[in-house]
Structures are given as structure tokens and as C-alpha cells.
Coordinates of C-alpha atoms and ligand atoms in Angstrom, one line a residue:
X1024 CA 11.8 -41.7 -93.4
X1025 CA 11.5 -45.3 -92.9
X1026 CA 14.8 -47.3 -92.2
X1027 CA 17.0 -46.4 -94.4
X1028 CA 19.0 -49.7 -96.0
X1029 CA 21.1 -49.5 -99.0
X1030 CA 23.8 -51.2 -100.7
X1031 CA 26.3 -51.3 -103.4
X1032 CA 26.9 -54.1 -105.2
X1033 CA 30.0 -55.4 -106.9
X1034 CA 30.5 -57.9 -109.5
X1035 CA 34.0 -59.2 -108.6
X1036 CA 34.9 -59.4 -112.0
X1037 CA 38.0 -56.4 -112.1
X1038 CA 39.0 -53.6 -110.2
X1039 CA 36.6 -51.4 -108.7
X1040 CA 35.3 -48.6 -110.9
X1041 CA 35.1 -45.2 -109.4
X1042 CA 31.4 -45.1 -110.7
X1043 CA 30.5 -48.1 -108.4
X1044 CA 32.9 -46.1 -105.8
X1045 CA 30.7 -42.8 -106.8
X1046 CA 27.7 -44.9 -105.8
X1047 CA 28.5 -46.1 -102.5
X1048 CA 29.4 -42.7 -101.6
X1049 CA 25.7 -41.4 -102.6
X1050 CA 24.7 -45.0 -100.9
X1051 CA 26.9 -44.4 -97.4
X1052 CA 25.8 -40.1 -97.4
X1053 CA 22.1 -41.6 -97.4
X1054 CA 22.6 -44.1 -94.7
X1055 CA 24.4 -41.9 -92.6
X1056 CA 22.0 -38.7 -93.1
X1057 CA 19.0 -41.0 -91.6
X1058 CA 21.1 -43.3 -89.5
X1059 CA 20.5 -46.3 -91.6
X1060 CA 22.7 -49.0 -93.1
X1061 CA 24.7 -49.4 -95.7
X1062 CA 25.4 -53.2 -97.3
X1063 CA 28.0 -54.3 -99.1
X1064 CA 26.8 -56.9 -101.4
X1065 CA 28.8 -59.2 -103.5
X1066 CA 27.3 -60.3 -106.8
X1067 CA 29.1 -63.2 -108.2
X1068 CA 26.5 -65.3 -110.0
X1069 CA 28.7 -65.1 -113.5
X1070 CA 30.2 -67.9 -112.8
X1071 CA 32.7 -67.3 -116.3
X1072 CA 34.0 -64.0 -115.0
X1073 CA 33.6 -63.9 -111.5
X1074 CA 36.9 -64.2 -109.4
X1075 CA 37.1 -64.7 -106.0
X1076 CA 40.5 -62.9 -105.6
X1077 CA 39.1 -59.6 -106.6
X1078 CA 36.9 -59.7 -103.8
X1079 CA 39.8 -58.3 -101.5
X1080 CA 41.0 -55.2 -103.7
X1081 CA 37.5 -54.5 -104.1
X1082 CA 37.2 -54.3 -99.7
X1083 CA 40.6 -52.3 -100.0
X1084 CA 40.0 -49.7 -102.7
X1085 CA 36.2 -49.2 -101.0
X1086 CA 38.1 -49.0 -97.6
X1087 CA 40.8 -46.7 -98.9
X1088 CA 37.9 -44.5 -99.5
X1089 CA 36.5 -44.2 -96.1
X1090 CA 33.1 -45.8 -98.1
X1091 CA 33.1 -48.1 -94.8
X1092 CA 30.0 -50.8 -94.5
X1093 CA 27.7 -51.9 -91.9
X1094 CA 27.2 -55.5 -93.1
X1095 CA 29.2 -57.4 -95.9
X1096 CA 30.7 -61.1 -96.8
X1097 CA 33.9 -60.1 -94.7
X1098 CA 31.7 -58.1 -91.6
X1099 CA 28.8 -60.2 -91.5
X1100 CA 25.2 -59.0 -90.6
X1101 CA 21.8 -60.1 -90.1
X1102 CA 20.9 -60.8 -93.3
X1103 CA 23.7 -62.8 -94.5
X1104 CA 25.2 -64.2 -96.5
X1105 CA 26.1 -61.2 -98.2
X1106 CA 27.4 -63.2 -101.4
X1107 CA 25.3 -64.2 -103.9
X1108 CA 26.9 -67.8 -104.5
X1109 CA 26.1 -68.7 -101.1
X1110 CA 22.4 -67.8 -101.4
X1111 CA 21.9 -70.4 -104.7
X1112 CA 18.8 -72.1 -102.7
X1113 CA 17.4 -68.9 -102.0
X1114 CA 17.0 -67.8 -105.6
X1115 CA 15.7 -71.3 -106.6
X1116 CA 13.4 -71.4 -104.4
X1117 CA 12.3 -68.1 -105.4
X1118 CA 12.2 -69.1 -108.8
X1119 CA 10.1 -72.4 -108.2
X1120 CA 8.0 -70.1 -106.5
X1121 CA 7.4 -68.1 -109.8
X1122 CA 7.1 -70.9 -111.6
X1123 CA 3.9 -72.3 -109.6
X1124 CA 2.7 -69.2 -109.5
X1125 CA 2.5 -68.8 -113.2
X1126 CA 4.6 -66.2 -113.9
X1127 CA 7.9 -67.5 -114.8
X1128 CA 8.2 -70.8 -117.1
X1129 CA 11.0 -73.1 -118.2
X1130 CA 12.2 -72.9 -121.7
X1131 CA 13.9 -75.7 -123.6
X1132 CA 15.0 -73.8 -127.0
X1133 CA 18.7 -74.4 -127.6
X1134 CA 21.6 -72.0 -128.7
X1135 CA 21.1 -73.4 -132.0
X1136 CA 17.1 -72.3 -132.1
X1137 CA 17.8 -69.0 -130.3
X1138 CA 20.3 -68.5 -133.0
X1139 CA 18.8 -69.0 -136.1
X1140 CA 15.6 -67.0 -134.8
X1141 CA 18.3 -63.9 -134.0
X1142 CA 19.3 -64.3 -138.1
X1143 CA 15.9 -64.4 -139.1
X1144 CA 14.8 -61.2 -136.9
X1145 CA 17.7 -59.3 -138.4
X1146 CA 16.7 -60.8 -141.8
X1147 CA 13.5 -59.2 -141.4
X1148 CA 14.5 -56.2 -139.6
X1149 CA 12.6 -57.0 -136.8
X1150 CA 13.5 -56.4 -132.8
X1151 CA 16.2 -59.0 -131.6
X1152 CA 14.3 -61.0 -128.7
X1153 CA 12.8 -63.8 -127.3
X1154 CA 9.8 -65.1 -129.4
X1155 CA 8.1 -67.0 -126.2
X1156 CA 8.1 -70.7 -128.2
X1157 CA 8.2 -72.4 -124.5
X1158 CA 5.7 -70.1 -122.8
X1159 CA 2.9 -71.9 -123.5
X1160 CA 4.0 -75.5 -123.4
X1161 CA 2.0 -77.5 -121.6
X1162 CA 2.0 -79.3 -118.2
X1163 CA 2.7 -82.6 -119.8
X1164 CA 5.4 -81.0 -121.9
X1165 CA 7.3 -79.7 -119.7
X1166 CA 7.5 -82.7 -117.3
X1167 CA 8.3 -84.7 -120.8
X1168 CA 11.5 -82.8 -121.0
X1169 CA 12.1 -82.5 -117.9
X1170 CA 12.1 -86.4 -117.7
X1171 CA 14.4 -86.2 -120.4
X1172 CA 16.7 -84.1 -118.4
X1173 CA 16.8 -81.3 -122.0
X1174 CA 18.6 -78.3 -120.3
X1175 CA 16.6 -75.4 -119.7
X1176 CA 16.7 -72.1 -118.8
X1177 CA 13.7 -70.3 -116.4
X1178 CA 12.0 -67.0 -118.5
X1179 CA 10.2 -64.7 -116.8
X1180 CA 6.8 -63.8 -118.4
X1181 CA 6.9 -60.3 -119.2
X1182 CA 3.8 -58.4 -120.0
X1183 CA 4.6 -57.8 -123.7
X1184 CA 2.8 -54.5 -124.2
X1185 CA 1.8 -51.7 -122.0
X1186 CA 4.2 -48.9 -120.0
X1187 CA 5.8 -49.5 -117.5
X1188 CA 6.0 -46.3 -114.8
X1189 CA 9.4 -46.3 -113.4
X1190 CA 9.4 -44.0 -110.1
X1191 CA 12.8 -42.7 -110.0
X1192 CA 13.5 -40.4 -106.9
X1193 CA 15.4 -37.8 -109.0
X1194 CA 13.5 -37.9 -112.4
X1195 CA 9.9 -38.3 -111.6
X1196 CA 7.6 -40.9 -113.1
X1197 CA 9.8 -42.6 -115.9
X1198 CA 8.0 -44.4 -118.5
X1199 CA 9.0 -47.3 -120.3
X1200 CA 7.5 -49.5 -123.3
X1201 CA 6.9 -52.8 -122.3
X1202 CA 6.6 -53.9 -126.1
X1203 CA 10.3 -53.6 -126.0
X1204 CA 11.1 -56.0 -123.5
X1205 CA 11.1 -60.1 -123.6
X1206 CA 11.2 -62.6 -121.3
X1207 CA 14.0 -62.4 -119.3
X1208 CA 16.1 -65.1 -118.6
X1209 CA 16.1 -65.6 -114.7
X1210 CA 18.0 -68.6 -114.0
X1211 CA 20.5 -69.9 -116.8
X1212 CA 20.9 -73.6 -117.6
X1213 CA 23.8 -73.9 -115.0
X1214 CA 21.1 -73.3 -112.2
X1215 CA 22.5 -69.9 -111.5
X1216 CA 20.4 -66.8 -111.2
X1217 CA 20.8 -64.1 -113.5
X1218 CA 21.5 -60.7 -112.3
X1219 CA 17.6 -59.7 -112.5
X1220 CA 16.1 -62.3 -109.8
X1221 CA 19.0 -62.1 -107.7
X1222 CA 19.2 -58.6 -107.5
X1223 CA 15.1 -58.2 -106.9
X1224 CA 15.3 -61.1 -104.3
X1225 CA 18.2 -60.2 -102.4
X1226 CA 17.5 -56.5 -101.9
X1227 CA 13.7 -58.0 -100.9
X1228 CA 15.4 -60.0 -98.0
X1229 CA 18.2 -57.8 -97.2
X1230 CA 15.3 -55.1 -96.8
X1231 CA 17.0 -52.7 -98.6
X1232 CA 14.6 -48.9 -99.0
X1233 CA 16.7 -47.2 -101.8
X1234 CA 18.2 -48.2 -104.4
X1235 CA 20.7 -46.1 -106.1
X1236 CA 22.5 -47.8 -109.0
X1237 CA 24.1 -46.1 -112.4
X1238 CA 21.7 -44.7 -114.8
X1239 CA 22.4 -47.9 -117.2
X1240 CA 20.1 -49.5 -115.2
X1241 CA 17.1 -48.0 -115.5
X1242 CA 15.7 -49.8 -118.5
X1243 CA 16.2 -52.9 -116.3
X1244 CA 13.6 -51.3 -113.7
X1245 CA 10.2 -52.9 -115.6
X1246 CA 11.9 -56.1 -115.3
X1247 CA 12.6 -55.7 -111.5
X1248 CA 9.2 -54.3 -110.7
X1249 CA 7.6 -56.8 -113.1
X1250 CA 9.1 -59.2 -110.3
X1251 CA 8.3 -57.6 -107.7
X1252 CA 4.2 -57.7 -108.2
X1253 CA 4.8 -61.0 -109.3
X1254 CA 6.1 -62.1 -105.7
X1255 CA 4.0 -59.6 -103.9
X1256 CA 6.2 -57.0 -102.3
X1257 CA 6.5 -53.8 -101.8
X1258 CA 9.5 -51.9 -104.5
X1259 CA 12.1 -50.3 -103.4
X1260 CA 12.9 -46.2 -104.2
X1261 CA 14.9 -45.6 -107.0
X1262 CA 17.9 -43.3 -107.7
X1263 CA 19.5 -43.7 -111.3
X1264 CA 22.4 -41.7 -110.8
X1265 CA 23.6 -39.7 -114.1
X1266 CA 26.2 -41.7 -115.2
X1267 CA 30.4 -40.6 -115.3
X1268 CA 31.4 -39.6 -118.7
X1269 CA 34.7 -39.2 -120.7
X1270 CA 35.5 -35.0 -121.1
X1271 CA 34.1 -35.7 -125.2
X1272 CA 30.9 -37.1 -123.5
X1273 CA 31.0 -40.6 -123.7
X1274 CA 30.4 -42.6 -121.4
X1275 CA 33.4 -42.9 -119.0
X1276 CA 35.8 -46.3 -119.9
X1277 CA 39.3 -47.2 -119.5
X1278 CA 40.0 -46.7 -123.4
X1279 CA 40.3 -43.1 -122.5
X1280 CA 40.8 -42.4 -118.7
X1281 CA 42.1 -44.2 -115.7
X1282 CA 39.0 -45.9 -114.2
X1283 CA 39.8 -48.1 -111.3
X1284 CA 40.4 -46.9 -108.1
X1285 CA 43.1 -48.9 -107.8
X1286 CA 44.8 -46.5 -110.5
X1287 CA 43.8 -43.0 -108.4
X1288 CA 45.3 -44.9 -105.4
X1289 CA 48.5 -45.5 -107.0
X1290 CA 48.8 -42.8 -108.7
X1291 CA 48.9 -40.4 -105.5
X1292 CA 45.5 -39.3 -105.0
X1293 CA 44.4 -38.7 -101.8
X1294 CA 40.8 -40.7 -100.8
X1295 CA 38.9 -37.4 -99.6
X1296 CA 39.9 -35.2 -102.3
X1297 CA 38.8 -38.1 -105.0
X1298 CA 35.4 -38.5 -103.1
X1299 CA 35.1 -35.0 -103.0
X1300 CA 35.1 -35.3 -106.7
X1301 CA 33.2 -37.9 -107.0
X1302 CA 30.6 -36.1 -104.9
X1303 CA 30.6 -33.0 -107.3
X1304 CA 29.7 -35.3 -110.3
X1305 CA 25.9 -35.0 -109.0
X1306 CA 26.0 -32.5 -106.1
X1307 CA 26.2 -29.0 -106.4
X1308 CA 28.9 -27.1 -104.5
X1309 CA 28.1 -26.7 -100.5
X1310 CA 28.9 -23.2 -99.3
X1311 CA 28.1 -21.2 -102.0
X1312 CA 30.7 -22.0 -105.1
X1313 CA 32.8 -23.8 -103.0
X1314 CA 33.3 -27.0 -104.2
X1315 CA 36.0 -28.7 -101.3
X1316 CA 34.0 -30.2 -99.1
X1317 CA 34.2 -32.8 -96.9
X1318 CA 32.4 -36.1 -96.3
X1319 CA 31.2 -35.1 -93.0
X1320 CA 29.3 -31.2 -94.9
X1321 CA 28.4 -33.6 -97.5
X1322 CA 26.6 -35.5 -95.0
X1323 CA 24.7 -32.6 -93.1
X1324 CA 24.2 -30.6 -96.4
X1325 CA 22.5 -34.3 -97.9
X1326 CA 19.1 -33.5 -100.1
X1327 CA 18.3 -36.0 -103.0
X1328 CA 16.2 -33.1 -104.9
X1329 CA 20.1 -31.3 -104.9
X1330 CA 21.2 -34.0 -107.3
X1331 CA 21.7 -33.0 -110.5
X1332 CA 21.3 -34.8 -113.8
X1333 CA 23.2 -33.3 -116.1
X1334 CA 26.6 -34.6 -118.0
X1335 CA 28.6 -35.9 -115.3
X1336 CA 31.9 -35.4 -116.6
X1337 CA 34.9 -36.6 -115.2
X1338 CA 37.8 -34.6 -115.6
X1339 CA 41.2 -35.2 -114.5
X1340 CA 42.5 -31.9 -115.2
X1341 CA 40.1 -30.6 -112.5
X1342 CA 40.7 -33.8 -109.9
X1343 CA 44.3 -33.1 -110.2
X1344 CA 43.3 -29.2 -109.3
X1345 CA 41.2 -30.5 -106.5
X1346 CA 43.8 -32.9 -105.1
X1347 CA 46.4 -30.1 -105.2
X1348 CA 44.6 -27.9 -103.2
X1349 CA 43.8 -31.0 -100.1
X1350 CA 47.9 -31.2 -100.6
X1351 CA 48.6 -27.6 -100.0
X1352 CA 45.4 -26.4 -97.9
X1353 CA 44.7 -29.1 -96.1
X1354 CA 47.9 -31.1 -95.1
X1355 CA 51.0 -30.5 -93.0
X1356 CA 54.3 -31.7 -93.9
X1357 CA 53.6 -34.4 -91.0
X1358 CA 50.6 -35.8 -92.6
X1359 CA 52.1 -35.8 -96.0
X1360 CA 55.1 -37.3 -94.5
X1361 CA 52.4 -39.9 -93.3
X1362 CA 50.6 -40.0 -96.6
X1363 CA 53.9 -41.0 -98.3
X1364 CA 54.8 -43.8 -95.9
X1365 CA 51.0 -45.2 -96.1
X1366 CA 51.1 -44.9 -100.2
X1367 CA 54.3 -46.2 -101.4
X1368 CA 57.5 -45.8 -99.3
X1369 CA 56.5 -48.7 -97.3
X1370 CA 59.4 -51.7 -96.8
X1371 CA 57.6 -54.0 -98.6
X1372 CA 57.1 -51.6 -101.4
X1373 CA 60.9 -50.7 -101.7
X1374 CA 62.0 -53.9 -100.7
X1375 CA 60.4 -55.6 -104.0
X1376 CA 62.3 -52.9 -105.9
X1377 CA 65.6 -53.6 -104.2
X1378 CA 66.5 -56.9 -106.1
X1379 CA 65.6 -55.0 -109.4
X1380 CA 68.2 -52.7 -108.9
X1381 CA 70.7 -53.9 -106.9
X1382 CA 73.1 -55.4 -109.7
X1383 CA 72.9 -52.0 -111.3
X1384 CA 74.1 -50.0 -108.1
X1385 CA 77.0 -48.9 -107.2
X1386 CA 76.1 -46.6 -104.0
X1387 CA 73.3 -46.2 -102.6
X1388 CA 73.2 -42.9 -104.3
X1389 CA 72.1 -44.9 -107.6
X1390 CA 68.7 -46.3 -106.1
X1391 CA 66.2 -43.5 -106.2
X1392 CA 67.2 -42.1 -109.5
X1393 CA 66.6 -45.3 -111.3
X1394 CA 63.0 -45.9 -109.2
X1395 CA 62.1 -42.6 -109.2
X1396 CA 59.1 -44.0 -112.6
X1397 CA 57.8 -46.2 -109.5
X1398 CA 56.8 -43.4 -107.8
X1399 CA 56.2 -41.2 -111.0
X1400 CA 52.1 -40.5 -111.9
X1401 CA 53.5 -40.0 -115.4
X1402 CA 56.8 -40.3 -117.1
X1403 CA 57.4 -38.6 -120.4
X1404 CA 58.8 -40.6 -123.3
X1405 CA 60.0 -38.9 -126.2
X1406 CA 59.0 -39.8 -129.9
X1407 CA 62.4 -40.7 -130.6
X1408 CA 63.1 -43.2 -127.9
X1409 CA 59.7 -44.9 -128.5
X1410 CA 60.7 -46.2 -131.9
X1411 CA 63.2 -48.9 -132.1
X1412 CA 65.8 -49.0 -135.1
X1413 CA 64.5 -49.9 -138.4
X1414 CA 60.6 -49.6 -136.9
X1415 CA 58.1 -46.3 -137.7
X1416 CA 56.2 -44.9 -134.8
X1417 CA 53.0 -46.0 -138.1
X1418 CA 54.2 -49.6 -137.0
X1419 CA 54.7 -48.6 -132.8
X1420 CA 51.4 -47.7 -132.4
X1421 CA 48.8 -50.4 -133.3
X1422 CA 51.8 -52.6 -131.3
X1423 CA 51.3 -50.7 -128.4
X1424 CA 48.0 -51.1 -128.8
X1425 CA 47.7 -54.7 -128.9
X1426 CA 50.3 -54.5 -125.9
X1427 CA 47.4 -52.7 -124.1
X1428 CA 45.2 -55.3 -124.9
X1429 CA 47.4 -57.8 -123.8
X1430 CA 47.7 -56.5 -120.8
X1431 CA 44.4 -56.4 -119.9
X1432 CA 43.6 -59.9 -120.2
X1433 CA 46.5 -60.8 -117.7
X1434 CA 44.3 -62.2 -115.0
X1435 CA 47.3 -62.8 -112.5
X1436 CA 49.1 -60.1 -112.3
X1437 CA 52.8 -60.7 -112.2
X1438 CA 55.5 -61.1 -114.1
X1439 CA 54.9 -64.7 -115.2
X1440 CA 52.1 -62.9 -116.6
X1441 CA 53.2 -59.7 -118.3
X1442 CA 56.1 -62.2 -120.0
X1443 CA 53.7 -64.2 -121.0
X1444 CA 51.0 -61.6 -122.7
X1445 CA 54.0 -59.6 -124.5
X1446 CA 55.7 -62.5 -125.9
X1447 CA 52.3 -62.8 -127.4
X1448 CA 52.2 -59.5 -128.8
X1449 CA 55.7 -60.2 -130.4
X1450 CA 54.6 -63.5 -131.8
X1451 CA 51.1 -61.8 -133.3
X1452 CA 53.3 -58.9 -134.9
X1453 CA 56.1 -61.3 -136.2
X1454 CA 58.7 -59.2 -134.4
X1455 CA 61.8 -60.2 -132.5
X1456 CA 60.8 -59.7 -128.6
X1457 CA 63.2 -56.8 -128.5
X1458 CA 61.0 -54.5 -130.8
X1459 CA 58.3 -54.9 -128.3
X1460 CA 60.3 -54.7 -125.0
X1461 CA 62.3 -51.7 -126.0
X1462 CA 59.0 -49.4 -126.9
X1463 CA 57.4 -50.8 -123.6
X1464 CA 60.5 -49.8 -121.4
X1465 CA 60.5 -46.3 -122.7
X1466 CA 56.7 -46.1 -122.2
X1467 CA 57.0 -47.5 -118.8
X1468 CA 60.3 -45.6 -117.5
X1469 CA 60.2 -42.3 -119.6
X1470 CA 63.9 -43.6 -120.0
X1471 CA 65.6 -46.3 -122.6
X1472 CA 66.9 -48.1 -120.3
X1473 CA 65.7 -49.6 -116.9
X1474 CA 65.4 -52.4 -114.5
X1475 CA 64.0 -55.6 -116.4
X1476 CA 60.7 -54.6 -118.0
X1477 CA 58.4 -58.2 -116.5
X1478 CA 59.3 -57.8 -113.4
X1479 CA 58.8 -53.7 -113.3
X1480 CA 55.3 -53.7 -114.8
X1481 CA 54.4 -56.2 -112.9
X1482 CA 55.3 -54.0 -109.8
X1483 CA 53.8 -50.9 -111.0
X1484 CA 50.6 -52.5 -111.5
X1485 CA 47.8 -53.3 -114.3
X1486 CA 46.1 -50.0 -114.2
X1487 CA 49.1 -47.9 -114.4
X1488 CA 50.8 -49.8 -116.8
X1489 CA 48.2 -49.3 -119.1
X1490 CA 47.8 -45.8 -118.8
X1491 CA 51.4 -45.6 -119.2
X1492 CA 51.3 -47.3 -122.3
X1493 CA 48.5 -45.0 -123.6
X1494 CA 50.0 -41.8 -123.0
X1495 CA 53.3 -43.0 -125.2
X1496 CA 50.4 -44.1 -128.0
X1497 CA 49.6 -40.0 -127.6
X1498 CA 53.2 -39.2 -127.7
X1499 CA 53.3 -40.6 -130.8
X1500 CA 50.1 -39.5 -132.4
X1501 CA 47.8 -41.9 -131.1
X1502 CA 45.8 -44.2 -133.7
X1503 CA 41.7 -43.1 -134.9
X1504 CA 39.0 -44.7 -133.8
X1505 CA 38.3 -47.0 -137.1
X1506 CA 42.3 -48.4 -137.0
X1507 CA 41.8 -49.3 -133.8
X1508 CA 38.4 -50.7 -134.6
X1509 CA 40.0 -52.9 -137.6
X1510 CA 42.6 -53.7 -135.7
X1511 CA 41.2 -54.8 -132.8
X1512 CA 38.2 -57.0 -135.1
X1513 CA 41.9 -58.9 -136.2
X1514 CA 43.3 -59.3 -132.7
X1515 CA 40.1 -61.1 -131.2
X1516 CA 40.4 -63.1 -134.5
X1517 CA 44.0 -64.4 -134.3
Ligands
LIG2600 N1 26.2 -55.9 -109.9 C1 25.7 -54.7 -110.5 C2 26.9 -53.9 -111.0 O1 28.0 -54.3 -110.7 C3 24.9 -54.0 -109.5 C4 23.8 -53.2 -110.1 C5 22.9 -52.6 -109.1 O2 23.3 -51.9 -108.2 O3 21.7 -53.0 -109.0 O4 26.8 -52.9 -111.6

């Protein structure tokens, strides 16, 4: 095989997802079974929802893994920089490049034009796209309104009709309808590129050979290799891994199940036996139907044509059976002894607890009963405890709801924040604060009363929190799909 370079590639927009971690483990098996390299890549060009502090729990929760790189923003390498908002020239150049060439042009048509053609496709039942007004303007055009300084946005030409034949490593020759895809946007009006160019450019330079990205992807391929004849070079392979779904067989999101791995972290997983999972969503068992296996027989076992493409269903019932048996096959008390003081009994850990508690302790005997939710991967509320006087669990429910929500637009995580985001949910709900806080400490503790709620969520963490909050929405009969749907059409209104 030729040199084998690949790379995952992060948006630092959130927490890492165990799909992206399920890639990189595919990505770092590869590189490892051929002595390649595997590059961490980190793709920040959304300038609205890109954060540079998730860049570091992204390094940690890959690292946690053992999915350890070869070349990255924080290692370095020789084909730096490894983040895409230091390589802006690069991608404008590439895209003048286009341009000249003819296959890329700028395009003047406002939000207002793009808008009122989208109404009058749907009027017409027509596909929603591009209509390719600015492809043809001419020379003298374009340098008009250009002059003028109009903001504009650079389109790719696209072919318009034909198929496209996507070679995917593990399907075969995938073919896709050209006829369905417009001309892509490839750098936006604020000068940044858009995912496609960047992503085609970058793993050109960074001389990456295999590409191995979630299945979502795939119907991006024609645009990619519509770029890649258009600048001359040679495609990478493809592998469009199946893609993690939910056990009812939708696609896997944190509506239903825990997705970070941030969440698996905290919630006492051990790294080798969540890999090991994440490695039996494509792989077949090793040694006959054994299904523990390590990174290192993953490794020497490696053969692409092994992947399956079936559901990939990620069940935590089955991780939790899988994690039980590292814990009592694999581990001596000493290295669970070490686990524990690694995960959470660290000084810093318990020494952010300590002012929570301390005016509610009389010996020290008091302290670990009244943490004990800290260390808890679930608590059990009961039905009873959830609903404050004079509410209905009919009423708890859509609150909890919006609580989740909430939640999950806290960008800084602390207790400034949680405040801030439930007082909100009281004020949308026209409830005192209490009616809010008292469900939220039950869901949070398992117990009606606790160390101050702010300050404890914030400690536990976003991902838990809101898995904590979901399972007392299940405790008290959860709410269907179309409230939640009404409701939620109401809370992105208010
Ligand atoms: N930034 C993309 C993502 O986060 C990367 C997709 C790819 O691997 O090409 O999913």
C-alpha cells in the first residue's frame, strides 16, 4: 500500500461525538496496520459556531481514548498548520485558482433573491437549489460589481447532469445523480471557505490516502471529486463508515442517548472497553464470537473488506455488559484503585465539592452520603418527589424539557450559566423559580434535597446533567414525539 495518511477531523463546535471518536479509531487501526500517519485536523471555518475552547476537551476526550495523533495544531507536523483558520490564504488562493480556470465563478445574488427563488421552487414543487443566475455573467460584469465592492460568494460549477461514480472502499462503485446537485458554495461572503474546498484542499496538501468519514458524507463525494479533476489531482480512497444509530434505528443523537465522550468518561466507562465497542459497530468479533478485544488484536486482525455495513446500533445495555466484563476480567483491585483516582476521586475533584457541603456537615461522616449523585452514573428519582406541590407531572414534563434545552445552549459551563438558563425556563413557564429548582434537584440528586442545585450541575457537567434530566422525563412518562415537536416550534419562538 502506498503511504498510508489519514485524519479525523473536528469541527470544534461541542463535545466530541463518539461517532467522530468511532472514526479516528478506524482512522488510527489503518495507520498503524501500514505504519502510516494519522492527522488530527481541526476544522473551524464556521466562524458562527466554532469555539476555540472546545479545541482542548476535544485533545482530551480523543486522548482519553488512547486515539493518539501523529501530527495536529497542538503536536505540530510537516504539513501544518493543522487548523483551518490559519490556512485562509491557502484556500483563497485555491479558489482564485478555480476561478481562472473557469470552473468556479463569483456570484452576486443576495439573501433576498436566493430567498424568494427558494418560495417560488416550493411554489412549484420544484428541487430547492441554486438556479446558476451569476454563472454566466460576463467578464465586464463581474469586474462592475466587483468595483462596486457587492458581496459575493464563490460557486463551484457543478456539472448539472450526468453520474457521478463514487469509489467507496467498502461499497463498491457508488453512483450518484449529478442532476441533483447545484453549485456549491465554496467560499461564503465573509471570505471563509466552506467545508467542501477546505476539506478537498487540505487533505490534497496534507497528502492524506484514505479517507474514512461517516456515511452522511457520501452524497458530498461528487462535489469533492468534482474539485478534485478540476484542480488536477489525484482522489483520495474512500471509506463511508455505516453510521451509529439509536436502538429504534435512528440515527444516533443526544435526544435519546448520551453521545459525547465526555458523558462515557464521566460516567465511569473505561477508554478500552468503549473503543472496544466502538470497534464492534463495523468489525466483526476477532477470535471466533469473541467480541473483547483489544486495540492492539484489532490492529493485527485489521481488513477493510471485514467491515460491515449493516445497522450500526449503539446499545448501552450491551456497552455497560462489555465494560463490566474489562471491570471484572481484566482489572485488579490495584488498577481499579488507580482508575478511581484518575476518574474522579482526584483533590481537585473533591475539593470543588467541599465548599458545597461543608455548612451541611457535621462529621466528616456526612460528606460522602450527600456526594455520593457526583459519583452516581444514574440516580433514581421517584414520580412523587419530581412534582412540586400544586404542579402535575402533565405540567413537569414539557418543563423539564425546556430545562434540557436550556441547558444545552449554556456555552460556558458553570454556574453563572446554569442560573442563568433556568431562570429562563422559569420566566418562559411563568412559574416561581422554586417549581423549576425543586424538579431539577430531584432529577439531579435522586434525592429532594441537596447541595445548591447551580453550583452542583455545574459540577457534574453538561452531558450528564442532561441525561439526568431525561431519565426523570422517563420516570414520569416521558412526553411523544409531536408534544415535543409543538413545544419546542414555541420555545425557538419565544
Ligand atoms: N468536519 C467534518 C465533521 O466534523 C469532517 C468530515 C470529514 O471527515 O470529511 O464531521
Amino acid at each position: 500500500m502506498t503511504d498510508v495518511r489519514v485524519r479525523v477531523a473536528p469541527s470544534p463546535t461541542g463535545p466530541v461525538h463518539v461517532g467522530t471518536a468511532y472514526q479516528a479509531l478506524f482512522d488510527l487501526v489503518l495507520a498503524r496496520k501500514h505504519g502510516g500517519q494519522f492527522v488530527l485536523r481541526i476544522e473551524d471555518t464556521d466562524q458562527t459556531r466554532s469555539r476555540r475552547e472546545w479545541e482542548e476537551p476535544i485533545f482530551q476526550a480523543l486522548r482519553w481514548l488512547g486515539l493518539e495523533w501523529d501530527e495536529g495544531p497542538d503536536v505540530g507536523g510537516p504539513y501544518g498548520p493543522y487548523r483551518q483558520s490559519e490556512r485562509l490564504e491557502i484556500y483563497q488562493e485555491h479558489a482564485k485558482q478555480l476561478v481562472n480556470g473557469g470552473h468556479a465563478y463569483p456570484c452576486f445574488c443576495t439573501a433576498e433573491r436566493l430567498d424568494a427563488l427558494r418560495k417560488e421552487q416550493m411554489q412549484h414543487k420544484e428541487r430547492l437549489g441554486y438556479d446558476g443566475h451569476c454563472r454566466d455573467l460576463s467578464a465586464e460584469d463581474v469586474a462592475a460589481k466587483m468595483a462596486e465592492g457587492l458581496s459575493h460568494v464563490i460557486r463551484l460549477k457543478m456539472p448539472g447532469a450526468g453520474t457521478c461514480v463514487v469509489k467507496d472502499h467498502l461499497r463498491g462503485e457508488v453512483e450518484l445523480d449529478f442532476a441533483q446537485m447545484d453549485d456549491q458554495v465554496l467560499v461564503k461572503s465573509d471570505g471563509f471557505p466552506t467545508y467542501h474546498l477546505a476539506v478537498v484542499v487540505d487533505d490534497h496538501l496534507m497528502k492524506i490516502s484514505h479517507v474514512i468519514r461517516g456515511e452522511e458524507w457520501i452524497t458530498s463525494a461528487p462535489k469533492h471529486l468534482v474539485l478534485y479533476e478540476a484542480f488536477g489531482w489525484e482522489p483520495p480512497q474512500y471509506m463511508h463508515l455505516p453510521l451509529l444509530l439509536n436502538p429504534d434505528g435512528s440515527k444516533m443523537s443526544k435526544r435519546k442517548n448520551p453521545t459525547s465522550v465526555e458523558y462515557y468518561r464521566r460516567a465511569g466507562y473505561a477508554p478500552e472497553a468503549l473503543l472496544n465497542y466502538l470497534a464492534l459497530m463495523a468489525y466483526p468479533p476477532i477470535d471466533g464470537d469473541e467480541e473483547m478485544f483489544s486495540f492492539g488484536q484489532l490492529t493485527e486482525d485489521f481488513d477493510a473488506d471485514k467491515i460491515n455495513l449493516g445497522g450500526s446500533i449503539f446499545d448501552i445495555e450491551k456497552l455497560d455488559w462489555l465494560n463490566g466484563r474489562y471491570v471484572r476480567e481484566r482489572k485488579t483491585p490495584e488498577q481499579l484503585l488507580d482508575d478511581l483516582k484518575a476518574w474522579l476521586l482526584t483533590d481537585d475533584y473533591v475539593g470543588q465539592m467541599l465548599p458545597l457541603l461543608q455548612q451541611r456537615m457535621e462529621t466528616l461522616g456526612d460528606f460522602v452520603p450527600q456526594v455520593a449523585f457526583f459519583f452516581a452514573r444514574k440516580v433514581a428519582p421517584s414520580a412523587e418527589d419530581l412534582v412540586p406541590k400544586k404542579r402535575e407531572a402533565e405540567q413537569v414534563v414539557p418543563m423539564l424539557q425546556t430545562a434540557v434545552w436550556a441547558l444545552d445552549g449554556v456555552l460556558d459551563w458553570n454556574k453563572e450559566g446554569v442560573e442563568a438558563a433556568l431562570r429562563g425556563v422559569a420566566e418562559y413557564w411563568d412559574w416561581p423559580v422554586r417549581d423549576v429548582t425543586v424538579p431539577l434537584t430531584v432529577a439531579l440528586t435522586g434525592q429532594r434535597v441537596g447541595p445548591p442545585l447551580f453550583d452542583s450541575a455545574a459540577l457534574l457537567g453538561q452531558d450528564m446533567m442532561r441525561m439526568r434530566i431525561l431519565d426523570a422525563m422517563g420516570v414520569l412518562g416521558g412526553l411523544s414525539k409531536k408534544k415535543v415537536t409543538k413545544l419546542e416550534k414555541e420555545w425557538t419562538r419565544r
